[in-house]
XYZ file of C-alpha atoms in Angstrom:
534
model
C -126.443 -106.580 70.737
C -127.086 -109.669 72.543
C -124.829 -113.023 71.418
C -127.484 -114.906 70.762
C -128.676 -112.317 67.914
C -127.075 -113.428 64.679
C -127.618 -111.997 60.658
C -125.074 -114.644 59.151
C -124.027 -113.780 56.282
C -122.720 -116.938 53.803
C -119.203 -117.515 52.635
C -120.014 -119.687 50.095
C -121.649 -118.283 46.535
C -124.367 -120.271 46.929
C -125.638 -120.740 51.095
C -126.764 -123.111 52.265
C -130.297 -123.668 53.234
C -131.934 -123.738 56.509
C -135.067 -123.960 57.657
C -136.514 -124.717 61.311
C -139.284 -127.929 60.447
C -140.605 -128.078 63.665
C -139.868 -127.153 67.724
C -141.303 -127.728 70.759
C -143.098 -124.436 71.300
C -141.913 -121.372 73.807
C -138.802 -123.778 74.846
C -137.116 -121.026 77.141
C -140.235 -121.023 79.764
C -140.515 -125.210 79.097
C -136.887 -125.290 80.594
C -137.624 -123.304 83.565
C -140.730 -125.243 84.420
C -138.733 -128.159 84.066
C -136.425 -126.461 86.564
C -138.808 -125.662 89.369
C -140.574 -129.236 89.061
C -137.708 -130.387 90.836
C -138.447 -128.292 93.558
C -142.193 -128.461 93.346
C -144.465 -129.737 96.157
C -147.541 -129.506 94.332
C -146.332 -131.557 90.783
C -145.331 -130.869 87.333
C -145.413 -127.063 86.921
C -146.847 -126.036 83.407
C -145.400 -122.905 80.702
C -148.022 -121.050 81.920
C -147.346 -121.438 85.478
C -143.986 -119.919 85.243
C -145.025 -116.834 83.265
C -147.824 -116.272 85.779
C -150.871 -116.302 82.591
C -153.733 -115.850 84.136
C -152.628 -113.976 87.326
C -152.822 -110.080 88.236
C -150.626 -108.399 86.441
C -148.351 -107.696 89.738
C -148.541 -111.003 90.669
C -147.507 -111.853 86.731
C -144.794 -109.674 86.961
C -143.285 -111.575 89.765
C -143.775 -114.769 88.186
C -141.785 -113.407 85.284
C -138.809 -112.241 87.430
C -138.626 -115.270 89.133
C -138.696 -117.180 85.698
C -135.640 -115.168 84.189
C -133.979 -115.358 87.355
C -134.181 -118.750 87.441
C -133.437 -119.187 83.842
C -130.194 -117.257 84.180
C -129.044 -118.592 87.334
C -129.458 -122.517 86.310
C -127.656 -121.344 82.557
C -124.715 -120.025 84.497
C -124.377 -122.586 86.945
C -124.590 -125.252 83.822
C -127.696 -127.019 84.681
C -128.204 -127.626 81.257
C -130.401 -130.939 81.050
C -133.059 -128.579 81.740
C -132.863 -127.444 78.486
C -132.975 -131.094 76.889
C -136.387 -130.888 76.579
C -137.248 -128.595 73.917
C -136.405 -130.390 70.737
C -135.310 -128.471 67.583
C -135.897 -130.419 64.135
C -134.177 -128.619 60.793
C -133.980 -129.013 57.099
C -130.421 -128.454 55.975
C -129.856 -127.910 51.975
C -126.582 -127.734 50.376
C -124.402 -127.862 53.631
C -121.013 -129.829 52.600
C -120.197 -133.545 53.742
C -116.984 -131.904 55.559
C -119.562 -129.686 57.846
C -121.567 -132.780 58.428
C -118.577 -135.180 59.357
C -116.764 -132.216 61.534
C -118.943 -130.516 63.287
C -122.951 -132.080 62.989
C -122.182 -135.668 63.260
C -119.230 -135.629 65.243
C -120.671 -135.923 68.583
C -123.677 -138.114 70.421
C -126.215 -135.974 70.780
C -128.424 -135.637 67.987
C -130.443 -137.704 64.788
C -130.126 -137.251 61.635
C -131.561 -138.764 58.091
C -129.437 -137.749 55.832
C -129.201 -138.840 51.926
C -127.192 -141.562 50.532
C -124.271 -141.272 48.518
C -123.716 -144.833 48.383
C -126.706 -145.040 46.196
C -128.476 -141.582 44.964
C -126.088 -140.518 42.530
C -124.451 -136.911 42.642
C -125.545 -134.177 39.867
C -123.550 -131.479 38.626
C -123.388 -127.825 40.443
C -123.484 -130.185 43.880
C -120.931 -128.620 46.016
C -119.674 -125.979 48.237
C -118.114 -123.419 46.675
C -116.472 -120.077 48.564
C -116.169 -116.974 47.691
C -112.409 -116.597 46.487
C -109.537 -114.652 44.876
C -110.151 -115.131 40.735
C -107.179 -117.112 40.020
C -107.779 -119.596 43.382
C -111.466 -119.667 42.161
C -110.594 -120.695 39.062
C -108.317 -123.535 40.418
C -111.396 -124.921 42.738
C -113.863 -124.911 40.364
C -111.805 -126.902 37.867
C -110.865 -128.752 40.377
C -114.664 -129.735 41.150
C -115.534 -129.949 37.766
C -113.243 -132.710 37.576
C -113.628 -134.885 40.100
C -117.123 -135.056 39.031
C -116.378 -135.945 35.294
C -114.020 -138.594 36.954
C -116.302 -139.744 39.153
C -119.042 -140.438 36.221
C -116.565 -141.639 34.175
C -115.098 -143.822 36.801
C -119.076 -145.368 36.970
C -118.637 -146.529 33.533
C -115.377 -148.234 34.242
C -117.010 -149.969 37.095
C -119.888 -151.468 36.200
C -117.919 -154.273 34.243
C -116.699 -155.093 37.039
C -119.448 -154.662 39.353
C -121.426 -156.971 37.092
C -119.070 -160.017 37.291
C -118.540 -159.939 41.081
C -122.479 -159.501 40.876
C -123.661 -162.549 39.059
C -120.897 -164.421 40.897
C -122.806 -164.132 44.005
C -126.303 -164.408 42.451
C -125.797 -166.713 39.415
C -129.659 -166.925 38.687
C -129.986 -163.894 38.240
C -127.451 -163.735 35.188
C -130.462 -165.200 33.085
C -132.558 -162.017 33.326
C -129.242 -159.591 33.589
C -131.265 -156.647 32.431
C -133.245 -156.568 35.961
C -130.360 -156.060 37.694
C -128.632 -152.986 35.916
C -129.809 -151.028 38.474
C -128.313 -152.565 41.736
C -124.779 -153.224 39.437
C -125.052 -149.687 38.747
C -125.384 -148.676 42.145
C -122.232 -150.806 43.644
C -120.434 -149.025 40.617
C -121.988 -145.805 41.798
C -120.701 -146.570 45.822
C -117.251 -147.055 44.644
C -116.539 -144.055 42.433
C -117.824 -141.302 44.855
C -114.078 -141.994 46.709
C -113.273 -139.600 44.189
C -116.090 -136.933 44.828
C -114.409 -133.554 46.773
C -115.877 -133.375 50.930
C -117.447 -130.373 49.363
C -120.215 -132.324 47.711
C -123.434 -130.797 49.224
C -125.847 -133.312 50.714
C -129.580 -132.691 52.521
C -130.517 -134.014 55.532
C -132.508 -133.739 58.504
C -131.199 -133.118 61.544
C -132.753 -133.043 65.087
C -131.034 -131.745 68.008
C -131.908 -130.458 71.761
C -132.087 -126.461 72.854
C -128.488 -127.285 74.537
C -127.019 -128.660 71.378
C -127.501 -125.975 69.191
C -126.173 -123.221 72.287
C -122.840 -125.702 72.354
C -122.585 -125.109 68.080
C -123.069 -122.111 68.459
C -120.445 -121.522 71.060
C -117.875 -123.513 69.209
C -119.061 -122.799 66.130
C -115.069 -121.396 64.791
C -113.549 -124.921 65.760
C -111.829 -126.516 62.590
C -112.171 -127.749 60.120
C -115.497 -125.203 58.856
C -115.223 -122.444 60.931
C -116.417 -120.287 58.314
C -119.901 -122.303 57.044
C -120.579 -123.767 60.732
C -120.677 -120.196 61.733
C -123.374 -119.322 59.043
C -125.278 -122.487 59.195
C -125.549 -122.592 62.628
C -126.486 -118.884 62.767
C -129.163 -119.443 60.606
C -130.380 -122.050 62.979
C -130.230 -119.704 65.724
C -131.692 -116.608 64.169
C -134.962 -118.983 63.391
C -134.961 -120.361 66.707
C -134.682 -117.331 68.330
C -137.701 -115.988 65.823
C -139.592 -118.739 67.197
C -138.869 -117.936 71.044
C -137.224 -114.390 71.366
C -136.929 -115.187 75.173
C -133.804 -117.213 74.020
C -131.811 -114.242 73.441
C -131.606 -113.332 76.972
C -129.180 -116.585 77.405
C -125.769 -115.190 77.227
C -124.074 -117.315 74.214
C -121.396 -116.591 72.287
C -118.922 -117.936 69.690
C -115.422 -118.525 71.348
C -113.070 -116.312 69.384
C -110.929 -119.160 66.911
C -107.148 -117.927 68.210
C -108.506 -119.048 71.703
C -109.618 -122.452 71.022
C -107.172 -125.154 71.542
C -106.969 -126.891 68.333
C -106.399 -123.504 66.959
C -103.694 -122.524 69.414
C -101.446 -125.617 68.320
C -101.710 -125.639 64.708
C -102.159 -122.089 64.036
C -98.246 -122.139 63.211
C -98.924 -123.813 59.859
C -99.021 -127.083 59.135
C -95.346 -129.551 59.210
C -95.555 -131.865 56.552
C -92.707 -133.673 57.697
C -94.123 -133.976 61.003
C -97.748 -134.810 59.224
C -95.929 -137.681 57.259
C -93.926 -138.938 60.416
C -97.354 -139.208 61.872
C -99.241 -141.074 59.124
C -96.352 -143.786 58.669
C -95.795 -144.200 62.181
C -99.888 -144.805 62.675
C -99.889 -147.261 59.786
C -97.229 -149.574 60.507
C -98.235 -149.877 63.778
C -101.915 -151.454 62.409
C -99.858 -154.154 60.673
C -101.996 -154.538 57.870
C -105.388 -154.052 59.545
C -108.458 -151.842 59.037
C -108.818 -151.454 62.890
C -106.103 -152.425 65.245
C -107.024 -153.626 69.303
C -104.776 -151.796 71.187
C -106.435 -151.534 74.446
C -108.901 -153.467 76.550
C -109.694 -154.256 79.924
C -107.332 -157.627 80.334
C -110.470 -158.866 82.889
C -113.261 -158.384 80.072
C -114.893 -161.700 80.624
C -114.873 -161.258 84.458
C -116.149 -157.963 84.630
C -119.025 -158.649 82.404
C -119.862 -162.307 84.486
C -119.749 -160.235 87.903
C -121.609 -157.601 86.558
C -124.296 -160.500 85.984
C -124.321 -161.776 88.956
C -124.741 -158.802 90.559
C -127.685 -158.060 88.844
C -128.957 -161.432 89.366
C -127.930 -161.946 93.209
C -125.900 -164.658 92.725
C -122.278 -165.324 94.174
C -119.625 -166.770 91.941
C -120.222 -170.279 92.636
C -123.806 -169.829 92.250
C -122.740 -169.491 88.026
C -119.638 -169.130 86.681
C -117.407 -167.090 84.239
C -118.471 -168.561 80.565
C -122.324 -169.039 81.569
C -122.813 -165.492 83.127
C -121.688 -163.741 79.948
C -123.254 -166.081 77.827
C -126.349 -165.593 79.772
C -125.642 -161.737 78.519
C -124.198 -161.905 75.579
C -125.716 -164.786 73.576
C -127.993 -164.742 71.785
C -129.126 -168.155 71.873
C -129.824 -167.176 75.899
C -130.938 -163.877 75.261
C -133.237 -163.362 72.502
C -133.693 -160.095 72.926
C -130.399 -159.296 70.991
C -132.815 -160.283 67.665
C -135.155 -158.280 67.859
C -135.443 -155.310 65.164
C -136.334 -152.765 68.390
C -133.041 -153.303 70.097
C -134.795 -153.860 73.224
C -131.379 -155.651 74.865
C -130.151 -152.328 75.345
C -132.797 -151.628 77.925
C -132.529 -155.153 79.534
C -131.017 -155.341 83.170
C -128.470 -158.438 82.056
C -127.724 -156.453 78.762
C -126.448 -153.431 80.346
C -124.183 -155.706 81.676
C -122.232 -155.518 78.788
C -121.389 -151.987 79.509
C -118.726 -153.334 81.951
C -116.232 -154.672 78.964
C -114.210 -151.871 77.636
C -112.015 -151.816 74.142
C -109.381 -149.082 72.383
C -108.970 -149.664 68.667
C -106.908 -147.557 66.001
C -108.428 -147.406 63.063
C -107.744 -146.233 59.348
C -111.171 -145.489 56.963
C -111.548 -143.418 54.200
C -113.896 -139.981 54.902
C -116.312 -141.191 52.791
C -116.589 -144.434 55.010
C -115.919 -142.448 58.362
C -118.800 -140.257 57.656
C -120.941 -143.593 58.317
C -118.524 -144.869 61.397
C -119.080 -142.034 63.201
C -123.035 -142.387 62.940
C -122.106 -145.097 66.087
C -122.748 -142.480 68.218
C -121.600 -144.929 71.725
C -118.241 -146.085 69.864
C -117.420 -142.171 70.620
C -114.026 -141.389 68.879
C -110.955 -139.209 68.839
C -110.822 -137.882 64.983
C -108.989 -135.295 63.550
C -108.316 -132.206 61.764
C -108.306 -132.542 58.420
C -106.255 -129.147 57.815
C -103.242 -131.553 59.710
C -103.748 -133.713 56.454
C -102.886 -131.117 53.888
C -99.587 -132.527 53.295
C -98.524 -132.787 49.250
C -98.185 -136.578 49.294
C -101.661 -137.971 47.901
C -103.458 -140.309 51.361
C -105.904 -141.991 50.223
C -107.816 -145.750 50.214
C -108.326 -147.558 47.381
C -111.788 -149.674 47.575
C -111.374 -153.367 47.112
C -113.429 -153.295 43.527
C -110.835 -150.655 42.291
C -107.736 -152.806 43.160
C -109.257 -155.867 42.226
C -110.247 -154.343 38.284
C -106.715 -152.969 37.785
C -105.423 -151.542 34.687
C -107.346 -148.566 32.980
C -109.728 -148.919 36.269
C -107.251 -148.273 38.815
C -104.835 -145.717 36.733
C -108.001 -143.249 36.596
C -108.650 -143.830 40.034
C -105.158 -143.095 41.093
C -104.883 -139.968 38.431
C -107.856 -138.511 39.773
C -106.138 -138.852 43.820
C -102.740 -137.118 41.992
C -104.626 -134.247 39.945
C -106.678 -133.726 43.560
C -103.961 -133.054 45.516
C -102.090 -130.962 42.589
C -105.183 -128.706 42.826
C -104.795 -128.592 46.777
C -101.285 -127.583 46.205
C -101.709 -124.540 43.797
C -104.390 -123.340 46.590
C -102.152 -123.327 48.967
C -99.290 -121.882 46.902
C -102.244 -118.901 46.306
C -102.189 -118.379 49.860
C -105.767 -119.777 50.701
C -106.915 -120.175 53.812
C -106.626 -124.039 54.779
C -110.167 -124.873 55.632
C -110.907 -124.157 51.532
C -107.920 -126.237 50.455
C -109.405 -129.197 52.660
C -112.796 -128.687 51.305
C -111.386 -130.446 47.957
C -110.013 -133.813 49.259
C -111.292 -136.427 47.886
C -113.736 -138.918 49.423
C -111.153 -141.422 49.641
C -108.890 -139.477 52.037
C -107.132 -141.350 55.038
C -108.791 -140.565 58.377
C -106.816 -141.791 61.437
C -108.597 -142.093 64.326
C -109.010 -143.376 67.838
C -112.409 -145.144 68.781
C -113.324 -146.503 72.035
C -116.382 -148.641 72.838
C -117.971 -151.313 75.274
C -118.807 -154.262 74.993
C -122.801 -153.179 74.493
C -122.382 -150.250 71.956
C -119.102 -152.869 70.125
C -121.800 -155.860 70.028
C -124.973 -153.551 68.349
C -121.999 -151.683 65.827
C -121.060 -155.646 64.953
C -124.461 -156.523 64.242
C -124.768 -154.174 62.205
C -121.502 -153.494 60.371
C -120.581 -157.294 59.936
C -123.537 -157.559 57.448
C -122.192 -158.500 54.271
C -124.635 -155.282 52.862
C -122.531 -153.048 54.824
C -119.901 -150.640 53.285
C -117.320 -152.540 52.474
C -114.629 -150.583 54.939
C -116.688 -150.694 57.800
C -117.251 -154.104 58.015
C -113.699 -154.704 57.224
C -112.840 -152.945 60.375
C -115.759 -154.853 62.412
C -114.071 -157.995 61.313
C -110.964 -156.824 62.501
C -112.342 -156.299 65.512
C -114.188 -159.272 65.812
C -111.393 -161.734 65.257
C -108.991 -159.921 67.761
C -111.506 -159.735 70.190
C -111.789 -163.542 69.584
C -108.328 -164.325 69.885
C -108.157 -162.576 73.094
C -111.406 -162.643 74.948
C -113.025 -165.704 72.897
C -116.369 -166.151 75.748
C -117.367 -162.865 74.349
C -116.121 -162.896 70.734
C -117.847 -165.933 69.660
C -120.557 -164.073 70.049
C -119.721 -160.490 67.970
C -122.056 -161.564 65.335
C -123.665 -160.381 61.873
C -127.741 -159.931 62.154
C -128.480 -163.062 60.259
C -126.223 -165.006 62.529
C -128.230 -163.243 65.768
C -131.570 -163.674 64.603
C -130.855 -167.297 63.537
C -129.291 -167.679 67.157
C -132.549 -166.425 68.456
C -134.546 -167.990 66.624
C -136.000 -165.085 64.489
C -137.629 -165.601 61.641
C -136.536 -164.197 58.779
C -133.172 -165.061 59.399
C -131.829 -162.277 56.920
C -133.678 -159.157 58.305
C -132.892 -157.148 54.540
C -135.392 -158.430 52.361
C -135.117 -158.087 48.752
C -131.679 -156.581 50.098
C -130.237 -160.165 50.818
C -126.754 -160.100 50.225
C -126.933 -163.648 48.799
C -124.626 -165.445 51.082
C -126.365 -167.365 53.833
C -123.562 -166.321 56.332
C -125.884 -167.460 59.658
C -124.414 -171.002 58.187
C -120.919 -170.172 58.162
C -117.762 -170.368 60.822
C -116.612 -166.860 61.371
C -113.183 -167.776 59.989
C -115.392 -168.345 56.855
C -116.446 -165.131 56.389
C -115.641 -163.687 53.127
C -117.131 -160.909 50.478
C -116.818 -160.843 46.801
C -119.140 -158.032 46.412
């Protein structure tokens, strides 16, 4: 049977759903032509060119030799761009959050819309369950049923809360309170999911190249979901190769789990003295901090300026340090930075910023991660989550849970404790790790490396230091922002929230949200003003 051939068959009692939306059409001949155009004297060389349609059938047959030799021979050699081209767009149904933050979204090359949990609210009979042993299905399924009722009931608890910090920021609103039930409801809603398992299902869809899907497919038994990547991502296969059966003469398949790395050097079981060495050592050394600078090029400022220059022509005493990268980075200078299109990132003196270079550690819950990570060029180092499967709860608590307290906070913290009871039994049954992890909560600690420059760091800051933005992330942007500051202030006066950017550029509206207007008008404030109440 060729690799590429797949019947996956689901580990979960109820699969997830697949379905191929749309492709471009016989992609395994469009990559070939694509291959000979670079040799081609006589132009862009069409589908039907390289399958000789049209010609004698001798002459056809040749054509088609010369295709799959070509084919195979570029494969094996790893010419792979040339199989960029054909675009693969999918539905995915009832695929857990843990697949999508491990294996879908944790790399560059793809786009995805996926559905909000910060503000559709999650139904009953929502998650990923596997097939398991009665007594450890019995354990899951409670445990799911629970975190669910907690999470609703956790809603309730909120919105109090939610409400006051509300109408604190938008006082005139408080005379027609009943208009705004809806967007209290939702910050109430965004707050209790922490509790929700990474099992939750969610929808999405998902776009990725020809190469993309043969690099799932070959790792598709990396942690932490060996076992639903491999049937998700077979299904995606089997329809792709439905669409173009020529596919299945690329020789693809999954590398066996005991021989991938991450397998080799925790398949011993997992330490959890070592795992909490690990965690306490990581968070004293962020002092405090969401996101800790602990790298950077010490000649930022002067790598950015000469990369300026450069592109400009000009020697150093033609325009120095400070006015090259403001030239670059400001927007005042360079209004292309406020524009909705993102058109700086094309821009000769924006890719200047591509010079600057900066480490951070960082600490964010999954449920925030799972949006980090959508920064596709802040590329980052994260981790197994079947190393985190120690017995000591790790989890955040969100700023509108610590601030409420009493009754608020102890079902918060009960739910964490009863999670991680539930984890334990499981593992006490003997099931296999990826399951147990498949019922942390939301809320779990992810620790995590990120790198970025200065280009991708100054589009994630416009973005993330919106006062709209989850409440982690731009946390961590703000940490980020005032170290980067302190350090390197010619470039962090200008790490800036959108308002702030647009009003520097003079864009009108300043707030680019709408009826989504946070209510602060932060373009007016100091950055060591910055501050959110909700």
């Amino acid at each position: 049977m060729n690799p590429l051939r797949t019947e996956p068959q689901s580990p979960l009692v109820v699969p997830p759903r697949v379905q191929l939306l749309a492709a471009f059409e016989r992609p395994y001949e469009q990559a070939v032509a694509a291959a000979r155009t670079c040799y081609s004297g006589a132009g862009v060389l069409t589908v039907d060119q390289v399958s000789g349609v049209g010609l004698p059938a001798d002459k056809q047959q040749a054509r088609i030799e010369l295709r799959d030799r070509i084919a195979a021979s570029t494969f094996k050699a790893g010419h792979h761009t040339t199989l960029q081209h054909g675009y693969l767009s999918f539905a995915l149904d009832g695929v857990s959050r843990q697949l999508v933050w491990s294996t879908l979204h944790a790399h560059p090359f793809y786009n995805s819309e996926q559905v909000s949990q910060r503000y559709v609210e999650v139904k009953a009979e929502r998650a990923a369950i596997p097939v398991l042993p009665p007594a450890a299905d019995a354990v899951y399924r409670a445990c799911i049923d629970r975190q669910l009722a907690q999470y609703k009931h956790l809603i309730g608890l909120l919105e109090p809360h939610a409400e006051a910090r509300y109408f604190d920021v938008f006082r005139a609103r408080a005379k027609k309170p009943e208009k705004w039930m809806s967007a209290i409801h939702k910050r109430a809603q965004e707050v209790a999911r922490y509790v929700l398992p990474v099992a939750t299902h969610t929808w999405m869809v998902h776009t990725i190249s020809l190469v993309t899907l043969l690099r799932y497919w070959r790792l598709c038994e990396e942690p932490d979901t060996p076992a639903e990547t491999r049937y998700v991502v077979g299904e995606m296969v089997r329809q792709v190769l439905q669409l173009d059966p020529l596919l299945g003469r690329l020789e693809v398949e999954p590398l066996p789990h005991d021989l991938l790395p991450a397998a080799l050097r925790i398949g011993k079981g997992l330490d959890l003295d070592r795992q909490r060495r690990m965690a306490a050592q990581f968070d004293e050394e962020l002092d405090g901090r969401t996101s800790r600078l602990v790298d950077r090029f010490a000649d930022n400022p002067r790598r950015v300026a000469d990369a300026v220059r450069l592109v400009l022509g000009l020697p150093r005493d033609a325009l120095d340090d400070d006015a090259a990268v403001a030239l670059a980075v400001d927007p005042a200078q360079n209004p292309l930075w406020g524009e909705s299109l993102q058109t700086g990132v094309h821009q000769k003196i924006g890719r200047a910023l591509h010079a600057a270079h900066y480490l951070f550690h960082k600490k964010l819950s999954h449920a925030a991660d799972s949006q980090d990570q959508r920064h596709r060029m802040a590329p980052a180092a994260r981790p197994m989550v079947l190393g985190y499967l120690g017995a000591d709860p790790d989890y955040v608590v969100p700023q509108l849970v610590a601030e409420a307290g009493g009754a608020v906070e102890a079902a918060y913290r009960a739910s964490m404790e009863q999670t991680w009871s539930a984890i334990g039994q499981l593992r006490a049954l003997g099931v296999d790790p990826q399951w147990q992890a498949y019922l942390l909560p939301n809320a779990v600690c992810i620790r995590f490396s990120e790198s970025a420059d200065l280009q991708a760091l100054r589009h994630k800051h416009a973005m993330r230091l919106c006062y709209n933005a989850q409440e982690e992330i731009w946390r961590a942007s703000l940490d980020e922002a005032e170290q980067i500051r302190a350090h390197e202030p010619a470039i962090g006066r200008h790490l800036l929230p959108p308002c702030s950017v647009r009003f520097a550029a003079g864009v009108r509206p300043i707030c680019p949200e709408g009826e989504r207007y946070c209510g602060t008008p932060v373009w007016l404030l100091a950055a060591d003003q910055w501050r959110r109440t909700l």
